[in-house]
Coordinates of N, CA and C and ligand atoms in Angstrom, one line a residue:
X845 N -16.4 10.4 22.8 CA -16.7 10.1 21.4 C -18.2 10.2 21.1
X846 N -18.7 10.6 19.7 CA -20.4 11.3 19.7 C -20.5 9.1 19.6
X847 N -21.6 9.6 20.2 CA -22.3 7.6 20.4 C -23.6 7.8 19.3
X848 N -24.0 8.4 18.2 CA -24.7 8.7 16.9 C -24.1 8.4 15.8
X849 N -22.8 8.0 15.9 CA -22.4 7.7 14.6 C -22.0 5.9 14.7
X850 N -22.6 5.1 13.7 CA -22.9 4.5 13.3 C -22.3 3.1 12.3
X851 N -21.7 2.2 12.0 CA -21.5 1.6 10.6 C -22.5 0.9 10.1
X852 N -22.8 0.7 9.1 CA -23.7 -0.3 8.3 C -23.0 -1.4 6.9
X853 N -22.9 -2.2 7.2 CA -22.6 -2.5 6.1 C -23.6 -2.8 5.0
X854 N -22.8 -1.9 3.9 CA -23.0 -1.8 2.6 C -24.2 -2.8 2.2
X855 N -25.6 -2.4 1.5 CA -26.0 -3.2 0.7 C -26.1 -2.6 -0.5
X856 N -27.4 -2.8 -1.4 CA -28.1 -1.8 -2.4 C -29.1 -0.6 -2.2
X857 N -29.6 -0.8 -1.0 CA -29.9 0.2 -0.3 C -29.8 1.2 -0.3
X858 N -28.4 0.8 0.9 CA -27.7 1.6 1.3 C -26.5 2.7 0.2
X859 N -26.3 1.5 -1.1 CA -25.6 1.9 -1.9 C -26.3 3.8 -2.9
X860 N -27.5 3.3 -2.9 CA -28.4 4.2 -3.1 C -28.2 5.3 -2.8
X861 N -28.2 5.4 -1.1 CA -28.3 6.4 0.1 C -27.1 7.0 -0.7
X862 N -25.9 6.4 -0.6 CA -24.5 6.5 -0.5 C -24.1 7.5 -1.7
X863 N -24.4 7.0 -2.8 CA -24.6 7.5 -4.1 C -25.1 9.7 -3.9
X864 N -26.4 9.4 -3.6 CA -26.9 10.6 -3.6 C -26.3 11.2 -2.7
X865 N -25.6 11.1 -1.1 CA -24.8 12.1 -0.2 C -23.5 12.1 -1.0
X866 N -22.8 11.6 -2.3 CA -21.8 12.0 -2.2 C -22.2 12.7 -3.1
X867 N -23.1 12.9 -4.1 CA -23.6 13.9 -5.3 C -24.0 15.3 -4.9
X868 N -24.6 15.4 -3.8 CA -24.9 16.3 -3.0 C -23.8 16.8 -1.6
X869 N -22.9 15.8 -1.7 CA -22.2 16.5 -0.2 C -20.4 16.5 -0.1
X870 N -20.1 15.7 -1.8 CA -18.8 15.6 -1.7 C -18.4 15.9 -3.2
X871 N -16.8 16.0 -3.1 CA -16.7 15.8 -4.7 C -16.3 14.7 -4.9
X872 N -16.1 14.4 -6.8 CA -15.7 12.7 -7.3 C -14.1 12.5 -6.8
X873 N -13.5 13.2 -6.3 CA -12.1 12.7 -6.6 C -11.9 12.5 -4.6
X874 N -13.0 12.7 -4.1 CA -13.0 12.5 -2.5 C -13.2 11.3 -2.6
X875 N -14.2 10.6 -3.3 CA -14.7 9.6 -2.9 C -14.7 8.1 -4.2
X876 N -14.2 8.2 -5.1 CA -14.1 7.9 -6.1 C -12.8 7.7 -7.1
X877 N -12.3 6.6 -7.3 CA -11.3 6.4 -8.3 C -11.5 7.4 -9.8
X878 N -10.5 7.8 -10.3 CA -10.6 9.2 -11.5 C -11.2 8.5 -12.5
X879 N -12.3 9.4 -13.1 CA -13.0 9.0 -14.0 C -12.9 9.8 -15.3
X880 N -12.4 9.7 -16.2 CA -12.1 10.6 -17.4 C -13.4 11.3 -17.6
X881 N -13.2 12.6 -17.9 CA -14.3 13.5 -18.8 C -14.2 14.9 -17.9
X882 N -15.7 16.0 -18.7 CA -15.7 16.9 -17.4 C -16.1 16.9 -16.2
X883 N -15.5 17.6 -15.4 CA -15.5 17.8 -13.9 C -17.1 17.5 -13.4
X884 N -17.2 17.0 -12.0 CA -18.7 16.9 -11.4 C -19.1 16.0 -11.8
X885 N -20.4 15.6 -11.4 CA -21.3 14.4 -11.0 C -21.7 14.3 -12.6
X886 N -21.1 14.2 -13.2 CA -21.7 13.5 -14.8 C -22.3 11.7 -14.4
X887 N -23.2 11.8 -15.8 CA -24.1 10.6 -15.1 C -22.7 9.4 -15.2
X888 N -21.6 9.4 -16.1 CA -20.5 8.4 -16.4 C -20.2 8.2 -14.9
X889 N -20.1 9.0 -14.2 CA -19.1 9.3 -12.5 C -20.1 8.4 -11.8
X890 N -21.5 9.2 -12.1 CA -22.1 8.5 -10.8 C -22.1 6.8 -11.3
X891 N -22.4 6.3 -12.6 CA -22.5 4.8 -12.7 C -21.2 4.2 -12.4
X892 N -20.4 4.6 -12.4 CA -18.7 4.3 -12.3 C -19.0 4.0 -10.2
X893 N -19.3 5.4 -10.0 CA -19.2 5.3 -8.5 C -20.0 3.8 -7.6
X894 N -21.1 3.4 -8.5 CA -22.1 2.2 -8.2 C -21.3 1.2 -8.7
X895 N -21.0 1.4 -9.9 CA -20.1 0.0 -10.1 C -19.2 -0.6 -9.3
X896 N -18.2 0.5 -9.1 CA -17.0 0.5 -8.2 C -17.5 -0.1 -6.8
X897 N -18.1 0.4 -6.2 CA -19.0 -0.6 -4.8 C -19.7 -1.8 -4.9
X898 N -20.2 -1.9 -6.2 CA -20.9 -3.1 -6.6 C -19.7 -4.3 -6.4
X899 N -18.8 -4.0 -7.3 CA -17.6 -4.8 -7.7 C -16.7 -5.1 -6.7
X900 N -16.2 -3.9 -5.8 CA -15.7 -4.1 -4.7 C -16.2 -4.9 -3.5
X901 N -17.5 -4.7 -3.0 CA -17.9 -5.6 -1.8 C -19.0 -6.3 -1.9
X902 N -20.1 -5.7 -2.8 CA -21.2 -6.4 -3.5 C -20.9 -7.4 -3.9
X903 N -20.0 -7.8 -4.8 CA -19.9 -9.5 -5.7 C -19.6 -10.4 -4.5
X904 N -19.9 -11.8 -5.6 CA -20.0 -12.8 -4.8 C -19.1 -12.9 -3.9
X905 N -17.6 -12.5 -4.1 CA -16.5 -12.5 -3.5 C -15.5 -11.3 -3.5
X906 N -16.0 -10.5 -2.2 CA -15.5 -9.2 -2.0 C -14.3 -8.6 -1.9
X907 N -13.6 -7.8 -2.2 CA -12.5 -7.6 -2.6 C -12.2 -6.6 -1.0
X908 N -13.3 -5.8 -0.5 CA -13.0 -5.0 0.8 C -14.4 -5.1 1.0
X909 N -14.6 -4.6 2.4 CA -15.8 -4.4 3.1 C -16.0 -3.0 3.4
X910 N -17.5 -2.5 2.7 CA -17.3 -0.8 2.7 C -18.7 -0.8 3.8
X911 N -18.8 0.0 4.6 CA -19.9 0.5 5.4 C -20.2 2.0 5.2
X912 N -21.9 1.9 5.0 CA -22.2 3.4 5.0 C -22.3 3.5 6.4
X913 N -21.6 5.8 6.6 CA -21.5 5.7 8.0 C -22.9 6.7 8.4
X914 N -23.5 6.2 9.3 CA -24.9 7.0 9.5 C -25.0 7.2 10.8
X915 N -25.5 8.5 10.9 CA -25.4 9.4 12.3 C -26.7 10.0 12.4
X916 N -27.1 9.4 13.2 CA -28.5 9.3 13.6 C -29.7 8.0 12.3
X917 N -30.6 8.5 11.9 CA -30.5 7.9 10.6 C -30.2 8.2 9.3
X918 N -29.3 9.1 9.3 CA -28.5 9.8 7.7 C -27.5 8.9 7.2
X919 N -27.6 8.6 6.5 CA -26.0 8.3 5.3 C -25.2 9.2 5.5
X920 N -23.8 9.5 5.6 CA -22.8 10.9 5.7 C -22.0 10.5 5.1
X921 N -21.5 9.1 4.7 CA -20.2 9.2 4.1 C -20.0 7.2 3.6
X922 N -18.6 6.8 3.8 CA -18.3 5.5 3.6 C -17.1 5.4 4.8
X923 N -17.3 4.1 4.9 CA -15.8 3.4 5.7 C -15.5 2.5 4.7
X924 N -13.7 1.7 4.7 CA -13.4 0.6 4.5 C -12.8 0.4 5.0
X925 N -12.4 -1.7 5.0 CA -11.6 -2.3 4.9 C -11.6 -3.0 3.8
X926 N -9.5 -2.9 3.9 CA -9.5 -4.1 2.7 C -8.3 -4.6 2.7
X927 N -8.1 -6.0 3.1 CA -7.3 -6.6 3.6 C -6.3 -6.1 2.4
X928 N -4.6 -6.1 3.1 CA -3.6 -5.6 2.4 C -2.7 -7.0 1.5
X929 N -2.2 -6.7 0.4 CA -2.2 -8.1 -0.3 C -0.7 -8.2 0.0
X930 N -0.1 -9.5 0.8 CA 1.6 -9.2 0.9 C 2.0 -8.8 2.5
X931 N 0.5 -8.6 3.1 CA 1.0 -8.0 4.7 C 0.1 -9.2 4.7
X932 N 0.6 -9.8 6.1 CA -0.4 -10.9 6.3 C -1.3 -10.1 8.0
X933 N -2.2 -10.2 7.9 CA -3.1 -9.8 9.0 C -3.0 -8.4 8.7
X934 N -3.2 -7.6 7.8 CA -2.8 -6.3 8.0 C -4.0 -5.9 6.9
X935 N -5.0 -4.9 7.4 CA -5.9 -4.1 6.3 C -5.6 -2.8 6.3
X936 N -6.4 -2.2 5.3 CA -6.1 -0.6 5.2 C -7.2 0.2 5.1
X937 N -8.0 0.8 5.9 CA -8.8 1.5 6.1 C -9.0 2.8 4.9
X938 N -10.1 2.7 4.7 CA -10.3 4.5 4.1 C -12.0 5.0 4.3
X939 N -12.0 6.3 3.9 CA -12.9 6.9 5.2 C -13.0 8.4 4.5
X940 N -14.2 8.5 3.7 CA -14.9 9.8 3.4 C -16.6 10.5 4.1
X941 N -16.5 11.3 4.5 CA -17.6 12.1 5.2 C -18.0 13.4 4.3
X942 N -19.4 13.5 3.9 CA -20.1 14.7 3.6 C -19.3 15.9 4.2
X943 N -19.2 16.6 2.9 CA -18.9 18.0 3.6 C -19.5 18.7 4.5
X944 N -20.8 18.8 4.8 CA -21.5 19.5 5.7 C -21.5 18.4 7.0
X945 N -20.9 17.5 7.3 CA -20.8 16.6 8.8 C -19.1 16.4 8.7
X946 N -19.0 17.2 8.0 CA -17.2 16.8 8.3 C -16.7 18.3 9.8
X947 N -15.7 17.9 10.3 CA -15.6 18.7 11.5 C -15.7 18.7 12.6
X948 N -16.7 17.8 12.9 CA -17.8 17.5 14.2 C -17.6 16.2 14.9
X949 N -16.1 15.7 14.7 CA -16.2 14.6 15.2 C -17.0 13.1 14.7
X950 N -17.2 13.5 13.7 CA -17.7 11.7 13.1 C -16.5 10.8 12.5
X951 N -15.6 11.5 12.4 CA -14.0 11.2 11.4 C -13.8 10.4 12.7
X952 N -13.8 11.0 13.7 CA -12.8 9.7 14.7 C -13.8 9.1 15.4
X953 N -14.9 9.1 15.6 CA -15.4 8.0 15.6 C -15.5 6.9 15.0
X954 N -15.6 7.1 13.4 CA -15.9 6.1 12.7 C -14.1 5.3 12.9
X955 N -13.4 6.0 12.6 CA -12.3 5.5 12.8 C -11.7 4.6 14.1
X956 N -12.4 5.0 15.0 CA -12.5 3.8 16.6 C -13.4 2.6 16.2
X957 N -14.8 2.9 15.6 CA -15.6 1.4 14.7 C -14.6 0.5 13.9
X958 N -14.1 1.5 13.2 CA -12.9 0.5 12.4 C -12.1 -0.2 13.2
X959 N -11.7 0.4 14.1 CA -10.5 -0.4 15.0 C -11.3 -1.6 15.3
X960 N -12.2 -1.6 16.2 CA -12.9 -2.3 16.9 C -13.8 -3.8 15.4
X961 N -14.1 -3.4 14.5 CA -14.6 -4.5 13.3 C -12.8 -5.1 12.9
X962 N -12.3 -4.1 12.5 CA -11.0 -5.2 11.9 C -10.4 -5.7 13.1
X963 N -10.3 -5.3 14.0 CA -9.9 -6.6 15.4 C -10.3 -7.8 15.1
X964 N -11.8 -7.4 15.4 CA -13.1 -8.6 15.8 C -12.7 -9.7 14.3
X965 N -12.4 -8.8 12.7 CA -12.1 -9.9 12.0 C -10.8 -10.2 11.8
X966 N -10.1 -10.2 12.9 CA -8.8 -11.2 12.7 C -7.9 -10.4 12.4
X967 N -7.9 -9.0 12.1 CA -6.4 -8.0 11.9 C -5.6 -7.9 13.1
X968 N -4.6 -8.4 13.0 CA -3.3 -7.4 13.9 C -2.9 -6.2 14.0
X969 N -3.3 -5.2 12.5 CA -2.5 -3.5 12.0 C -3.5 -3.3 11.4
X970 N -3.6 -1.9 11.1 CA -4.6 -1.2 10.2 C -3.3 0.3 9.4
X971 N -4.0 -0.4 8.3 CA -2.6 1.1 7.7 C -3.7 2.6 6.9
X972 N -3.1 3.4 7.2 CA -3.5 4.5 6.5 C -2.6 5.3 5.4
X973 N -3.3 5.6 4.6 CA -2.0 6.5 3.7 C -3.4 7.9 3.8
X974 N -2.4 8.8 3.3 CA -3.5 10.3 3.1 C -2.3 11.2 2.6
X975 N -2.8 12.4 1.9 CA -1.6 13.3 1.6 C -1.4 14.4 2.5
X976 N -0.3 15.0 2.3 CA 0.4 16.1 3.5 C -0.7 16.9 3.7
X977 N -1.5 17.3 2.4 CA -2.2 18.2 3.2 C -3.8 17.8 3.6
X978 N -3.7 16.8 3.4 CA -4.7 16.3 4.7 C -5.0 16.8 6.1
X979 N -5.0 18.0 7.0 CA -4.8 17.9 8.4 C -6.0 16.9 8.8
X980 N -7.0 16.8 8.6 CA -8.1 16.3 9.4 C -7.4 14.7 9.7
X981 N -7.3 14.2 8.5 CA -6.6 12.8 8.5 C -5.4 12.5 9.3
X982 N -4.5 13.6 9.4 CA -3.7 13.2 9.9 C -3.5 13.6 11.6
X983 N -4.5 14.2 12.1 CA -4.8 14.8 13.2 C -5.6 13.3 13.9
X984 N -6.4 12.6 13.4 CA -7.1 11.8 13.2 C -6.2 10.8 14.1
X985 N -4.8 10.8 12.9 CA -4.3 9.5 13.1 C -3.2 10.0 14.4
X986 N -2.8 11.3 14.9 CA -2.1 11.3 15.7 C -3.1 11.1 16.8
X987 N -3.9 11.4 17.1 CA -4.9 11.4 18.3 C -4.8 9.5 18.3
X988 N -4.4 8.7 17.9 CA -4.3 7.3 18.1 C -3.2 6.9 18.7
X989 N -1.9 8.3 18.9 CA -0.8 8.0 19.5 C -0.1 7.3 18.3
X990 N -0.5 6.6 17.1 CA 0.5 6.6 16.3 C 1.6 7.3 15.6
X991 N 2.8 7.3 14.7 CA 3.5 7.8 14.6 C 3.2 7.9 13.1
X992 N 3.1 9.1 12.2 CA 3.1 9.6 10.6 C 4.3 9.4 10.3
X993 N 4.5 8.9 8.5 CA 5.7 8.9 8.1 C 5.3 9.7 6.4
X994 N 6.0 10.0 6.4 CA 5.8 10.8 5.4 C 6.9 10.5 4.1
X995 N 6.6 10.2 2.8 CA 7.0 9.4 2.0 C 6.6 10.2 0.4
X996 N 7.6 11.1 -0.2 CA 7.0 11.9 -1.2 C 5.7 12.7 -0.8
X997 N 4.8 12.0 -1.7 CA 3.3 12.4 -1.8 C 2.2 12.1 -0.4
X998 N 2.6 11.3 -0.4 CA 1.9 10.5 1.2 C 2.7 10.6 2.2
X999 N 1.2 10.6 3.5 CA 1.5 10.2 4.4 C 0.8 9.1 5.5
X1000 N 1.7 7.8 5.6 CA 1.2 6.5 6.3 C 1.2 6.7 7.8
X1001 N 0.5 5.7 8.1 CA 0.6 5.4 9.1 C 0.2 4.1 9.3
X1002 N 0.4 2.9 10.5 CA 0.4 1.9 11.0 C -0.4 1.7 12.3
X1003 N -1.4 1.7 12.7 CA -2.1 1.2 14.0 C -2.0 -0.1 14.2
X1004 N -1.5 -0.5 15.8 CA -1.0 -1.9 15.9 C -2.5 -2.1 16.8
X1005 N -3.2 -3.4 15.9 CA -4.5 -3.5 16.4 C -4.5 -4.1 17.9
X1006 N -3.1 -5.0 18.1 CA -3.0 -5.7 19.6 C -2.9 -4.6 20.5
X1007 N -2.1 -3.7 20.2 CA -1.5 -3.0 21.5 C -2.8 -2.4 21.6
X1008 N -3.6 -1.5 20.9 CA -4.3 -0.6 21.1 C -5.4 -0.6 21.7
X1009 N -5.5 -2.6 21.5 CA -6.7 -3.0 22.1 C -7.0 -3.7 23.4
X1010 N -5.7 -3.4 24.0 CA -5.7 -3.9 25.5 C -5.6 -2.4 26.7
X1011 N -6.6 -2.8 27.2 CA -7.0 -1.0 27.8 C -7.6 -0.4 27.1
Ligands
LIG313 C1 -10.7 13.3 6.7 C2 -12.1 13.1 7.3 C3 -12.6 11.7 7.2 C4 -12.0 13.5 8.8 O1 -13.3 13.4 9.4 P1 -14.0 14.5 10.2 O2 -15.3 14.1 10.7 O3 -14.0 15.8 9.4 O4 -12.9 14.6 11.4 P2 -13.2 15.0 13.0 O5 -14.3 16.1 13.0 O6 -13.4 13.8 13.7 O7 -11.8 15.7 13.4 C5 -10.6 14.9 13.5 C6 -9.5 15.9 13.8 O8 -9.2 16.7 12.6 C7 -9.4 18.1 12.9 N1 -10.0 18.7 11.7 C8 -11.2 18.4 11.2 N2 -11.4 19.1 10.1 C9 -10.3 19.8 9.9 C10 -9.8 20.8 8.9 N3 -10.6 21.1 7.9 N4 -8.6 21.3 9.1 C11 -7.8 21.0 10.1 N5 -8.1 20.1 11.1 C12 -9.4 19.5 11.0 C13 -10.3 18.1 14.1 O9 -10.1 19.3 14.9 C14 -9.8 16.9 14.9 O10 -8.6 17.1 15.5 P3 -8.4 17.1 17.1 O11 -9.0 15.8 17.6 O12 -7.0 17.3 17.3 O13 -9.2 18.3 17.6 C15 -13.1 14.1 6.6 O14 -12.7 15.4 6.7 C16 -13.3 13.7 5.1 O15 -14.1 12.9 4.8 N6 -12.6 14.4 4.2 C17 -12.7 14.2 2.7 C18 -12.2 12.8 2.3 C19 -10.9 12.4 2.9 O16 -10.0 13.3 2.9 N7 -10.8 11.2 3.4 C20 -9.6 10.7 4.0 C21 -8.6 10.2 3.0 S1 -7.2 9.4 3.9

């Protein structure tokens, strides 16, 4: 696993950093709930994209925990957690990377950080959804030995945080 990639959690900072590698390295609908209007980084997207993290982990009382992921000292992308509402001990991970560091192995590392932070805070499972044609994501999640289920549009998956983490 590359030992350069990194979590941070989220400040304003870092929100900053965060902001500009996804303007520069991703598109809005990778990283970003839909934002009405034209396509690309219109200034609506990018204040929408600061809000959206503001409101999500920034407020007094966080709704998920997002970490910028930094490899070496770059910003590249985001992680989350966010506890699942109705599953008890169970959160749901999500996980965007710059297009120009996507490929190289930061996707599964970050995704071993994850295992190892939602342990440490008290998760049993970590769930993923992504769509079919995801391979990166779903290659991701087979390399965990979990099993994909595929459901319409999506495709989930379940990591059992106990088993995985003995050995
Ligand atoms: C999905 C994503 C997080 C994966 O991260 P990554 O750093 O690119 O992944 P890695 O380099 O660690 O590769 C993970 C696996 O996917 C494979 N892979 C990576 N990019 C791929 C691609 N474009 N097509 C097919 N397979 C790919 C790798 O070969 C590796 O598989 P292996 O271990 O069997 O060899 C990243 O591509 C991304 O941010 N995509 C855009 C946003 C997104 O889709 N987020 C996930 C939503 S659920």
């Amino acid at each position: 696993m590359r030992s350069d990639v990194t979590l941070r959690r989220l400040d304003e900072g870092l929100l900053q950093d965060l902001l500009d590698v996804a303007v520069v390295d991703a598109d809005p609908h990778e990283v970003m709930p839909p934002v009405a209007g034209p396509a690309g980084w219109t200034d609506e997207r990018r204040t929408a994209f600061s809000r959206f993290h503001q409101s999500r982990s920034l407020s007094a009382e966080p709704a998920e925990t997002t970490y910028a992921i930094v490899v070496g000292d770059a910003v590249v992308g985001a992680a989350r957690l966010c506890p699942l509402e109705g599953a008890e001990h169970a959160v749901e991970a999500g996980v965007w990377i710059g297009r120009s560091h996507r490929g190289s192995g930061v996707g599964s590392a970050v995704l071993r950080h994850l295992l190892v932070l939602a342990r440490a805070d008290g998760f049993d499972s970590l769930f993923v959804s992504t769509k079919p044609d995801n391979t990166a994501s779903q290659r991701l999640l087979a390399a965990m030995g979990v099993d994909l289920v595929r459901e319409g549009d999506s495709v989930t998956a379940w990591v059992d945080l106990v088993a995985t983490g003995q050995g």
